[in-house]
mmCIF file of C-alpha atoms and ligand atoms in Angstrom:
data_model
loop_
_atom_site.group_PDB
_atom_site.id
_atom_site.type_symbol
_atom_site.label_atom_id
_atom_site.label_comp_id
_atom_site.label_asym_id
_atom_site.label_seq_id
_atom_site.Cartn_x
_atom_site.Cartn_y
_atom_site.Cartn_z
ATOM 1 C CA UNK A 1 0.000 0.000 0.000
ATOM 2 C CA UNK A 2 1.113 3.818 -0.445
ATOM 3 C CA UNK A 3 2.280 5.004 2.384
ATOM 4 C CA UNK A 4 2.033 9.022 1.537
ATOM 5 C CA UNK A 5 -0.014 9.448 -2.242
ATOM 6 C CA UNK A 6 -0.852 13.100 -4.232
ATOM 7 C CA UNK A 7 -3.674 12.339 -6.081
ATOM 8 C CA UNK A 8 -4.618 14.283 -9.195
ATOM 9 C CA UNK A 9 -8.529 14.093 -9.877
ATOM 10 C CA UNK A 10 -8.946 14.678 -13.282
ATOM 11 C CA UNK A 11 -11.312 17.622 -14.128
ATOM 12 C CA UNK A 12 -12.617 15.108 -16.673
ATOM 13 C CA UNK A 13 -14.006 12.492 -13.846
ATOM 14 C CA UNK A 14 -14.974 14.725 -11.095
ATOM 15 C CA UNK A 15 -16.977 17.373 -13.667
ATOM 16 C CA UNK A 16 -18.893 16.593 -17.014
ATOM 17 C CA UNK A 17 -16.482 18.512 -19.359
ATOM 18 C CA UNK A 18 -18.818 19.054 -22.480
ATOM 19 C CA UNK A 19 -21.278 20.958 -19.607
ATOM 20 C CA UNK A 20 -20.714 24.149 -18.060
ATOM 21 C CA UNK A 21 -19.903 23.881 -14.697
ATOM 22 C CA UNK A 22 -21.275 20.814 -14.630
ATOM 23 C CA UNK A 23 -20.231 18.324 -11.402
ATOM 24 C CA UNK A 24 -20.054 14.868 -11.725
ATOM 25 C CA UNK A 25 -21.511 14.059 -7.963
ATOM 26 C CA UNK A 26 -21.287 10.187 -8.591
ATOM 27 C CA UNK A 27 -18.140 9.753 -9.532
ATOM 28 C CA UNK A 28 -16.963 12.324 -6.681
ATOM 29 C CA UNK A 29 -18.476 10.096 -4.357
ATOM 30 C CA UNK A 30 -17.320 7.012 -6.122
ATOM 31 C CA UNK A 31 -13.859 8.327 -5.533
ATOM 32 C CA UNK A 32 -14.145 9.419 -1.847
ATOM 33 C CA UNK A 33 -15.458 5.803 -1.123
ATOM 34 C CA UNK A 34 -11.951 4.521 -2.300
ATOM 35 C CA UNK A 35 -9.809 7.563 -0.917
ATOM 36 C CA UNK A 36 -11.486 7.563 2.539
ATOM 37 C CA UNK A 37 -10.428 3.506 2.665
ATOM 38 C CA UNK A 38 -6.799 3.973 2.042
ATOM 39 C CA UNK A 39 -7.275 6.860 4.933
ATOM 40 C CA UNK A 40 -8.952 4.528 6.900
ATOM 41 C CA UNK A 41 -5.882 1.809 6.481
ATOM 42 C CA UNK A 42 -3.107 4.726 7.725
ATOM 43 C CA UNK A 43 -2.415 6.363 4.255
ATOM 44 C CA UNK A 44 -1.495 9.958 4.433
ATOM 45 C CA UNK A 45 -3.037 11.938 1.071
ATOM 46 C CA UNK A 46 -2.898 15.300 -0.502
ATOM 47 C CA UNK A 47 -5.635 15.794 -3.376
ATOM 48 C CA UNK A 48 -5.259 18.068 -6.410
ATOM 49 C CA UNK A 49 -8.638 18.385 -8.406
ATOM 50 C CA UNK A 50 -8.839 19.675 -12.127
ATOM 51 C CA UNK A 51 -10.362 22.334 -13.672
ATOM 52 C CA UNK A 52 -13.058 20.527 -16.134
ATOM 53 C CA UNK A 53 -16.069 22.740 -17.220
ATOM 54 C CA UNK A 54 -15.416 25.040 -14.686
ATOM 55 C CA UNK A 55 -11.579 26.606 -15.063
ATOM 56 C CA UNK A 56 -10.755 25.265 -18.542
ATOM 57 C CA UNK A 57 -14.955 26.573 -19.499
ATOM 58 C CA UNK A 58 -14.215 30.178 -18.068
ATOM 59 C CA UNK A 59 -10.407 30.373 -19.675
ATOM 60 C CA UNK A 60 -12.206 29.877 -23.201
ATOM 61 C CA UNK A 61 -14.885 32.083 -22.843
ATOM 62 C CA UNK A 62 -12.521 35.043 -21.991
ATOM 63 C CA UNK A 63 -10.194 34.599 -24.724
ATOM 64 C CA UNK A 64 -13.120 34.044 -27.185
ATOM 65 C CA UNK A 65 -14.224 36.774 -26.293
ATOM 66 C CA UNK A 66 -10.873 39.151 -26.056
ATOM 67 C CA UNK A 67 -8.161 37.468 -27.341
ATOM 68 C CA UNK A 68 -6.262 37.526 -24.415
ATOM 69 C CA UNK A 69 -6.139 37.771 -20.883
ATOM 70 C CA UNK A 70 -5.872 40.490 -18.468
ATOM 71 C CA UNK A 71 -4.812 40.214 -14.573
ATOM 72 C CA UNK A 72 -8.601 41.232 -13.113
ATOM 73 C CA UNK A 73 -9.276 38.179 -15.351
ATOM 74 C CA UNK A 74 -8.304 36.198 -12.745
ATOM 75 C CA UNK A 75 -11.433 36.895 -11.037
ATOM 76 C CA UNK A 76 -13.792 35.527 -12.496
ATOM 77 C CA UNK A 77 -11.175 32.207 -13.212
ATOM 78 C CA UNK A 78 -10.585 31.860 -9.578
ATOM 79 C CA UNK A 79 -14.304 32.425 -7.876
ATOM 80 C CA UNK A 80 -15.317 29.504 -10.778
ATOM 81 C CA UNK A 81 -12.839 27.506 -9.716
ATOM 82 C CA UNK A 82 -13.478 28.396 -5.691
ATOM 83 C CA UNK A 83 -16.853 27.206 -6.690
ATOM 84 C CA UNK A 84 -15.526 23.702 -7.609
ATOM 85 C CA UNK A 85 -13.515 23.427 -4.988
ATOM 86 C CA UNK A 86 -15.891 23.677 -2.296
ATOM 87 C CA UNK A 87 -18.000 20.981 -3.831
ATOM 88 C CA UNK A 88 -14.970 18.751 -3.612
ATOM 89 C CA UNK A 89 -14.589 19.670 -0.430
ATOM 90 C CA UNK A 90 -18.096 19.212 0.684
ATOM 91 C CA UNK A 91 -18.047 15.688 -0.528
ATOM 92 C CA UNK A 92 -14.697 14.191 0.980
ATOM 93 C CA UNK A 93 -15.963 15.884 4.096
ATOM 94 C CA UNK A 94 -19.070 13.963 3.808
ATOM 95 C CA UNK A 95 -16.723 10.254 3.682
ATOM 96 C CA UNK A 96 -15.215 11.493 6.462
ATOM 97 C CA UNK A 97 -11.806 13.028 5.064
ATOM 98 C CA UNK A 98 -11.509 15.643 6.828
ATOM 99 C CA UNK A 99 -10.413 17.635 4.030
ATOM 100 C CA UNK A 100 -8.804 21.281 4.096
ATOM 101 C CA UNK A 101 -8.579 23.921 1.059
ATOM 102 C CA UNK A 102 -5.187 25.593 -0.085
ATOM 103 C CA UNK A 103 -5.978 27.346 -3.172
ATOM 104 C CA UNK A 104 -2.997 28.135 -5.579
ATOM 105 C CA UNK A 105 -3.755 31.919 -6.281
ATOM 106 C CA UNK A 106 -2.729 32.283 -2.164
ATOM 107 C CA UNK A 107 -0.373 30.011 -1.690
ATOM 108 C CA UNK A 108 1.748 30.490 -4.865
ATOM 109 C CA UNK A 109 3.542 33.516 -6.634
ATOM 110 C CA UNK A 110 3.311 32.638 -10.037
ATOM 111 C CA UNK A 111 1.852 29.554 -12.001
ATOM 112 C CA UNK A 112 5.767 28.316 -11.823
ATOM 113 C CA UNK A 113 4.975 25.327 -9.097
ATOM 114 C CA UNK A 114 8.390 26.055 -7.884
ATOM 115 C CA UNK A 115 6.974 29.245 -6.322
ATOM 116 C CA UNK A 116 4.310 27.647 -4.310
ATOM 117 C CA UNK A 117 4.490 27.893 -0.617
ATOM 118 C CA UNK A 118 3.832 24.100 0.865
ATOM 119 C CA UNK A 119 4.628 24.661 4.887
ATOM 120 C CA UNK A 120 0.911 24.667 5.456
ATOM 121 C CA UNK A 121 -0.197 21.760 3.207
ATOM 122 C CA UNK A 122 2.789 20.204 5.417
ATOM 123 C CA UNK A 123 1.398 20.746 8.537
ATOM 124 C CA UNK A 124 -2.077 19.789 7.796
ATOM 125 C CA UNK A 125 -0.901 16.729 6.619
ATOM 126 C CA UNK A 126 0.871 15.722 9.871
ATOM 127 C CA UNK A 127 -2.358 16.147 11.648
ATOM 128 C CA UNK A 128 -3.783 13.975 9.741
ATOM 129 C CA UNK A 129 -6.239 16.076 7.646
ATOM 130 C CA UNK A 130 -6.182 15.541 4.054
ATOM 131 C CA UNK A 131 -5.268 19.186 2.206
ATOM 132 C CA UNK A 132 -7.140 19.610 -1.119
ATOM 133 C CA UNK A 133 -5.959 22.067 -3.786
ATOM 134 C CA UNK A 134 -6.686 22.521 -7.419
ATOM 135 C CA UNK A 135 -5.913 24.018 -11.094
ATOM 136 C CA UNK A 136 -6.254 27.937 -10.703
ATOM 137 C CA UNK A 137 -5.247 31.553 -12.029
ATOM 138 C CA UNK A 138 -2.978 33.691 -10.937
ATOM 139 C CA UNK A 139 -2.445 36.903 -12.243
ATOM 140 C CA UNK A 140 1.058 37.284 -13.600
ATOM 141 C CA UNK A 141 3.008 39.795 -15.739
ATOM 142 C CA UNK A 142 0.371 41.507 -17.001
ATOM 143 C CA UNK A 143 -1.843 38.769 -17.451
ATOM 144 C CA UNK A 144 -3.699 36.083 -15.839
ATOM 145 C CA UNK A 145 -1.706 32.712 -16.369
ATOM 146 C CA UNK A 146 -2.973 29.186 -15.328
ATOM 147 C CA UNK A 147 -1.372 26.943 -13.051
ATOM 148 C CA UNK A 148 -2.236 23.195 -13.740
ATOM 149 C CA UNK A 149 -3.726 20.617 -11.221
ATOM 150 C CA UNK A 150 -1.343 18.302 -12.749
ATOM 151 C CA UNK A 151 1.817 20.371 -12.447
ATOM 152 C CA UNK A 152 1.039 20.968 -9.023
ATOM 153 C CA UNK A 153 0.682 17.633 -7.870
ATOM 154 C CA UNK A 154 3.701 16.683 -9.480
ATOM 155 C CA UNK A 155 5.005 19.479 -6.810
ATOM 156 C CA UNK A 156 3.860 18.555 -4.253
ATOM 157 C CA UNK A 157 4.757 14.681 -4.905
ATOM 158 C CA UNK A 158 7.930 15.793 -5.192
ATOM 159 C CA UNK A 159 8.975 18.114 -2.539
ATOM 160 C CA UNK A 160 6.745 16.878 0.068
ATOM 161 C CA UNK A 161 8.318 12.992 -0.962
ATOM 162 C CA UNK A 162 5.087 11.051 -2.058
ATOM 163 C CA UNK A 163 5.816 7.584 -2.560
ATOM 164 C CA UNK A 164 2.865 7.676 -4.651
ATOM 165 C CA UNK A 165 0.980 10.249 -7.173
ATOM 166 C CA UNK A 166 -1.923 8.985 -8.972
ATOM 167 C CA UNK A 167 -3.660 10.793 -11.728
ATOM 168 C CA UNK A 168 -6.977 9.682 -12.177
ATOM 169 C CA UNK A 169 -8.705 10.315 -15.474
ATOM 170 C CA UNK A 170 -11.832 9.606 -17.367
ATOM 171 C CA UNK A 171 -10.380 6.954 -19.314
ATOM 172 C CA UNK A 172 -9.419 3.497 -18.247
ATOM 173 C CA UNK A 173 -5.575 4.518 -18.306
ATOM 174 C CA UNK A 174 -3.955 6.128 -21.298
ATOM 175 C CA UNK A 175 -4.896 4.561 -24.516
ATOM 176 C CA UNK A 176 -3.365 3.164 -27.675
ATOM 177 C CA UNK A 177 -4.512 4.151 -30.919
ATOM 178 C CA UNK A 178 -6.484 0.774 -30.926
ATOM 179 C CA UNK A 179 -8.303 1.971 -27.788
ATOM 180 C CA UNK A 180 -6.155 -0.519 -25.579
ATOM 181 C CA UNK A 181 -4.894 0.592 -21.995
ATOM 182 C CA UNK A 182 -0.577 0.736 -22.455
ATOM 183 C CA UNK A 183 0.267 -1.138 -19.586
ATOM 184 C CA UNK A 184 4.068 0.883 -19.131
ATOM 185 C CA UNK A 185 5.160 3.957 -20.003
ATOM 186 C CA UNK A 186 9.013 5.010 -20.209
ATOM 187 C CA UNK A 187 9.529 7.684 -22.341
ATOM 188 C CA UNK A 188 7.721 10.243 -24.422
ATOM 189 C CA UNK A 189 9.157 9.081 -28.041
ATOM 190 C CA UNK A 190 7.703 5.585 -27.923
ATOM 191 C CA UNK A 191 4.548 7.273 -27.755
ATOM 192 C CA UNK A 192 1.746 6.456 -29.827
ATOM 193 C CA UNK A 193 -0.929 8.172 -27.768
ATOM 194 C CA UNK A 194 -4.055 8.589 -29.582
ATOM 195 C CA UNK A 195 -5.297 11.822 -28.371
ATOM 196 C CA UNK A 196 -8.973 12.304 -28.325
ATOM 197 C CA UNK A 197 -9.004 16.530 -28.506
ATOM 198 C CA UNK A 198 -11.088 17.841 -25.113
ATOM 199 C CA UNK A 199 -11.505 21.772 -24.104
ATOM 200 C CA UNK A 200 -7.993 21.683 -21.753
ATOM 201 C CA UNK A 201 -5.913 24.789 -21.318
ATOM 202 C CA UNK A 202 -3.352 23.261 -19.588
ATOM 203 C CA UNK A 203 -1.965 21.003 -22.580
ATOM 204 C CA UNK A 204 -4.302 17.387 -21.978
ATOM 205 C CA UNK A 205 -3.034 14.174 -21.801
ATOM 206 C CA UNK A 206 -0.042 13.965 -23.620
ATOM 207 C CA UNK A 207 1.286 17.026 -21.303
ATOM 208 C CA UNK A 208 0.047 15.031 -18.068
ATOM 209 C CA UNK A 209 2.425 11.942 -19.673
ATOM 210 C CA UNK A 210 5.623 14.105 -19.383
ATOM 211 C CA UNK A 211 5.255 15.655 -16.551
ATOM 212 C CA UNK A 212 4.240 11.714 -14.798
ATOM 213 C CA UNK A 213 7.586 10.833 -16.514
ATOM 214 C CA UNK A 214 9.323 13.907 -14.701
ATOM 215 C CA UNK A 215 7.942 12.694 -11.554
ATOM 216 C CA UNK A 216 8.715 9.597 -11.763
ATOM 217 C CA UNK A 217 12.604 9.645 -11.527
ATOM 218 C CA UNK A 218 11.763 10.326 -7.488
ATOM 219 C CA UNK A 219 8.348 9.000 -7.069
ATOM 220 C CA UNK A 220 7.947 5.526 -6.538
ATOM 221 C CA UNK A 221 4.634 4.657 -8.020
ATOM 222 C CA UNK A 222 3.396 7.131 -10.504
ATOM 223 C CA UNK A 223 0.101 5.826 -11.970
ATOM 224 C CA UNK A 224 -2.548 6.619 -15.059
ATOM 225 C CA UNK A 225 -5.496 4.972 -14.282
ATOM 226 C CA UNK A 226 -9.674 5.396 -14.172
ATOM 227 C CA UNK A 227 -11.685 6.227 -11.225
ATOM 228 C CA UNK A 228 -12.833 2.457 -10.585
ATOM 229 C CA UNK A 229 -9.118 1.935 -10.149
ATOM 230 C CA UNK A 230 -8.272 4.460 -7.936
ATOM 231 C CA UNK A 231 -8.190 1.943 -4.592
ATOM 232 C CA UNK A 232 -6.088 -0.516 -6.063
ATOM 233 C CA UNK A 233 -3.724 2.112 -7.516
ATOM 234 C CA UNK A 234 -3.243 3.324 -3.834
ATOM 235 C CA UNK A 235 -2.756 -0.081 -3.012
ATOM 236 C CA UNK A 236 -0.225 -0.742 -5.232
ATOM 237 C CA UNK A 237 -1.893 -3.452 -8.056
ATOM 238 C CA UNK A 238 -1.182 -3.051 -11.424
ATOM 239 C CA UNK A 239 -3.553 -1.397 -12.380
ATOM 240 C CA UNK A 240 -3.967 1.726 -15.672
ATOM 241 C CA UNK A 241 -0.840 3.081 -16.999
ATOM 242 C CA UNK A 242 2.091 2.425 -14.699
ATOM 243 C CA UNK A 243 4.794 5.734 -15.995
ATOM 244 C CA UNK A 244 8.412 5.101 -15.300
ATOM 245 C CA UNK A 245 11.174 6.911 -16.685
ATOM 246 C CA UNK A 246 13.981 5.035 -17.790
HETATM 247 N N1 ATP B 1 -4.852 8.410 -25.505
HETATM 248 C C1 ATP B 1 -5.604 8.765 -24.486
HETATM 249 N N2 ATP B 1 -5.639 7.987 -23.395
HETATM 250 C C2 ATP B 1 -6.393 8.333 -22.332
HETATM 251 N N3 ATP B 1 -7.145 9.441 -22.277
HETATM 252 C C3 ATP B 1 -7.142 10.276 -23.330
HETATM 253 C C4 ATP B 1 -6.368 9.975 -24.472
HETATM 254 N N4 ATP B 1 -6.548 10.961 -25.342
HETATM 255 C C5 ATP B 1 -7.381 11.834 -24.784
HETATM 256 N N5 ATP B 1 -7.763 11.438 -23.577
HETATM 257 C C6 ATP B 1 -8.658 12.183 -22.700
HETATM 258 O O1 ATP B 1 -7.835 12.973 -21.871
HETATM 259 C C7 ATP B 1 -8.407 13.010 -20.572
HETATM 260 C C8 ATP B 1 -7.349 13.340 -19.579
HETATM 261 O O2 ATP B 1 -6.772 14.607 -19.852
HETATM 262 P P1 ATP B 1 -7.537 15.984 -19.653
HETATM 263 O O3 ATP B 1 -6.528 17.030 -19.421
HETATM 264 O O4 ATP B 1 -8.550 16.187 -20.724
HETATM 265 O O5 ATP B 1 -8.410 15.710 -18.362
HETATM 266 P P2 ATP B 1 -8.066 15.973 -16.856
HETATM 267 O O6 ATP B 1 -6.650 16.205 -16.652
HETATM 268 O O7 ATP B 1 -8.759 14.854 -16.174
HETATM 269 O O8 ATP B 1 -8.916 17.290 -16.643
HETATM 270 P P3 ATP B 1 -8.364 18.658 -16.049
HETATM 271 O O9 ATP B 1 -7.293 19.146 -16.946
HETATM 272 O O10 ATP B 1 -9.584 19.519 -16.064
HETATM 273 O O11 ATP B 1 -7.915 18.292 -14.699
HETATM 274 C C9 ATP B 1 -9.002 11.642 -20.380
HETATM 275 O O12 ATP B 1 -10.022 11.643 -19.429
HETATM 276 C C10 ATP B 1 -9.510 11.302 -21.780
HETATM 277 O O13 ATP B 1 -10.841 11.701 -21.898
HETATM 278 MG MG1 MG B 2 -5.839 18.243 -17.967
#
């Protein structure tokens, strides 16, 4: 079993992303189920959730309709993602997480994950609540830039020494052009990832492969896999996409 995991919650499972801020309550659930078990057996776990029709929704609209983005941008980015988040959070409460909110637009100085402040996503964590953060905006030279759930996890499963980060998506793991699960991942070139084209500002699945392979030269078990997986992912089966970098 993991002993400390960052899991990534796609913002394709835990929303509908073809629905404006649209939540998908059953999978949410689903998921807590198998996150407040490994709790239950001693794991320790920091959660990351996506933006899905919320964030990546509110992104498009503004640059549709402006062409670019401007720092009170961030806004309207953040309060749609706040609203997200609190659902999230209402839920894992509900299964008995005891889960905490750190959003990214106070704990971090840029969308560079480098710059994110972790001491009190540390703390929480050694009294045994479970901290929850997410995809966000941050205004940032001039602009509003967006910080990705996926690049922070792979922060915080690095400098807070995860021995597990799981990223679970919609899919069953990531797929082959014939629709099959790939079973191992070690590198970016032998790719043949079919990708199926979603509304994602922060670069989809191929850009949530490199950055698994990044975080996989330190983290023990890095994992693709879909949300009826999640359990045995924490528990170490192989199960989805296992990523390791050569
Ligand atoms: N070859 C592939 N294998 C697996 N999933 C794929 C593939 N191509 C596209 N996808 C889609 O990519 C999704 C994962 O990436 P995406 O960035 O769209 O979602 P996410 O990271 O869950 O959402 P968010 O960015 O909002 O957190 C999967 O749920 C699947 O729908
Ligand atoms: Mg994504």
């Amino acid at each position: 079993m993991c002993r400390f995991a960052v899991v990534k919650l796609g913002g394709s499972v835990v929303t509908f992303k073809d629905r404006f801020e649209s939540v998908d309550l059953d999978s949410l659930r689903f998921l807590s189920v198998q996150l407040s078990s490994f709790k239950g057996s001693g794991g320790s776990l920091v959660v990351v959730h996506g933006g899905g029709s919320f964030g990546h929704v509110a992104v498009s609209r503004l640059l549709a309709e402006k062409g670019r983005l401007e720092p009170g941008d961030s806004s309207l980015i953040q309060e749609s993602m706040f609203r997200l988040a609190l659902i999230v959070l209402g839920v894992l409460r509900e299964y008995n997480l005891r889960p905490v909110l750190h959003p990214p637009h106070s704990i971090c100085y840029s969308v560079d994950p480098s710059s994110c402040m972790f001491d009190l996503i540390q703390r929480d964590l050694v009294l045994g609540l479970t901290p929850v953060t997410y995809g966000d905006a941050i205004p940032e030279g001039g602009s509003t830039r967006i910080i990705s759930g996926d690049e922070l996890a792979v922060e915080l499963a690095l400098r807070l020494n995860a021995d597990c980060l799981i990223f679970v998506i919609r899919a069953p793991g990531v797929l082959d052009e014939n629709g099959r699960v790939i079973k191992l991942l070690d590198s970016i070139d032998k790719l043949r990832v079919y990708e199926i084209k979603y509304m994602d500002v922060t670069g989809g699945i191929v850009n949530k492969i490199s950055l698994a392979l990044k975080a996989s030269k330190k983290v023990r078990e890095v994992r693709i896999v879909g949300l009826e997986d999640l359990e045995n992912a924490l528990n170490m089966r192989d199960v989805g996409t296992k990523i390791k970098s050569m």
